[in-house]
Amino acid sequence: MGHQWHLSISDDLVKVDAIIKDALRSDRKELQEIYDYVTSSGGKRIRPAMCILAHRACGGSCGDDVLHTAAAFEIIHDATLIHDDINDKSEIRRGRKTIHEKYTVTKAVIMGDLMFAIGFKLMGPADRKIIDMVASTSTTMAESEFIQKEFEHKPIVTEKDYMSIIRGKTAMPILACARTGAFMAGADDDVINEISGFALDVGLAFQIVDDILDITGDRLSMGKTAGMDIAEGKPTLPVIYAISDTVLGPRIKEIFKEKEPSHEHLKEALELIRRTDAVERCRSKANDIVENAIPHLSFLKDSEYKDSLISLARYIVNRDR
């Protein structure tokens, strides 16, 4: 995984991977092939890690119920990615063909639906409050994606609009993971709320950095082609900031409004955005959000798990993929 933040729960994450592989099994050859394709894609495991770290930082012992719940979060997350890739017509995910590109759209839709069902099945024995929260989070994610669709290729989106969208589609699922972990550790409401506030901010910073990497990254490091958000008309924060540039903004706006921008125009837009202060402003905002999130953990006793939560937050804003 690269950074040191995960070392305190490395054994737990190995168990989570085993649970995921065991849950995604089928006697049907092609279905098993797709399951294997999904599980070998090299995801960051941020969501199960947040669940486990929050649980252990609150004094939990991380039993099988917690590990199964953490695994369920990852399976549900992967299901949303499959559906997102179909909606966005994405060809590459984590350096490989997306599921719908490799196995057809029909099979990808079925696979996403199936993985949602498997994820919720893993949570079967969980407290009703957890099930309700995950279901509510899934609804919020879908609603936020719907709102984002309404804004595509429209250069009228404000920073407030953007933060509202990413709160629902990215930050709330990460919050749900941390909140669930703390709840399963028996933490009181004040503790749960504080760790939820931390996770929400980390989720916001995570998406901002993702959007920065769409501008600054390359296919080798990111596992996808740079500029895809612009091609899809997604109103990301770097684009919002860049469009406000008095000199270069008007041309960036013109390209962003194009429904199917050419490769040359995408390349031009990326170059122009990089010439503005948009990336620097986004990086600064993500760092500020994370540093403001860390005090939420002040109520926790010092432990390797608390340290890991802080390290995870700082890794998220400094990553290059």
PDB file of C-alpha atoms in Angstrom, residues 215-216 238 241-242 245 247-249 251-252 267-280:
ATOM      1  CA  ILE A 215      -5.258  17.596 -13.949  1.00  0.00           C
ATOM      2  CA  THR A 216      -1.692  16.820 -12.887  1.00  0.00           C
ATOM      3  CA  PRO A 238      -9.660  22.809 -10.217  1.00  0.00           C
ATOM      4  CA  TYR A 241     -10.999  27.834  -9.916  1.00  0.00           C
ATOM      5  CA  ALA A 242      -9.367  27.837 -13.367  1.00  0.00           C
ATOM      6  CA  ASP A 245      -8.920  33.148 -14.007  1.00  0.00           C
ATOM      7  CA  VAL A 247      -6.893  35.752 -18.530  1.00  0.00           C
ATOM      8  CA  LEU A 248      -7.079  32.006 -19.214  1.00  0.00           C
ATOM      9  CA  GLY A 249     -10.520  31.283 -17.774  1.00  0.00           C
ATOM     10  CA  ARG A 251     -10.870  29.688 -23.091  1.00  0.00           C
ATOM     11  CA  ILE A 252     -11.047  26.964 -20.424  1.00  0.00           C
ATOM     12  CA  LYS A 267      -4.722  18.734 -23.947  1.00  0.00           C
ATOM     13  CA  GLU A 268      -5.084  22.501 -24.343  1.00  0.00           C
ATOM     14  CA  ALA A 269      -7.453  22.728 -21.375  1.00  0.00           C
ATOM     15  CA  LEU A 270      -5.084  20.774 -19.140  1.00  0.00           C
ATOM     16  CA  GLU A 271      -2.168  22.980 -20.108  1.00  0.00           C
ATOM     17  CA  LEU A 272      -4.180  26.133 -19.457  1.00  0.00           C
ATOM     18  CA  ILE A 273      -5.459  24.936 -16.071  1.00  0.00           C
ATOM     19  CA  ARG A 274      -1.917  24.067 -15.022  1.00  0.00           C
ATOM     20  CA  ARG A 275      -0.863  27.621 -15.898  1.00  0.00           C
ATOM     21  CA  THR A 276      -3.419  29.089 -13.478  1.00  0.00           C
ATOM     22  CA  ASP A 277      -3.176  28.904  -9.684  1.00  0.00           C
ATOM     23  CA  ALA A 278      -6.087  26.426  -9.568  1.00  0.00           C
ATOM     24  CA  VAL A 279      -4.056  23.354  -8.592  1.00  0.00           C
ATOM     25  CA  GLU A 280      -2.143  25.260  -5.910  1.00  0.00           C
TER      26      GLU A 280
END
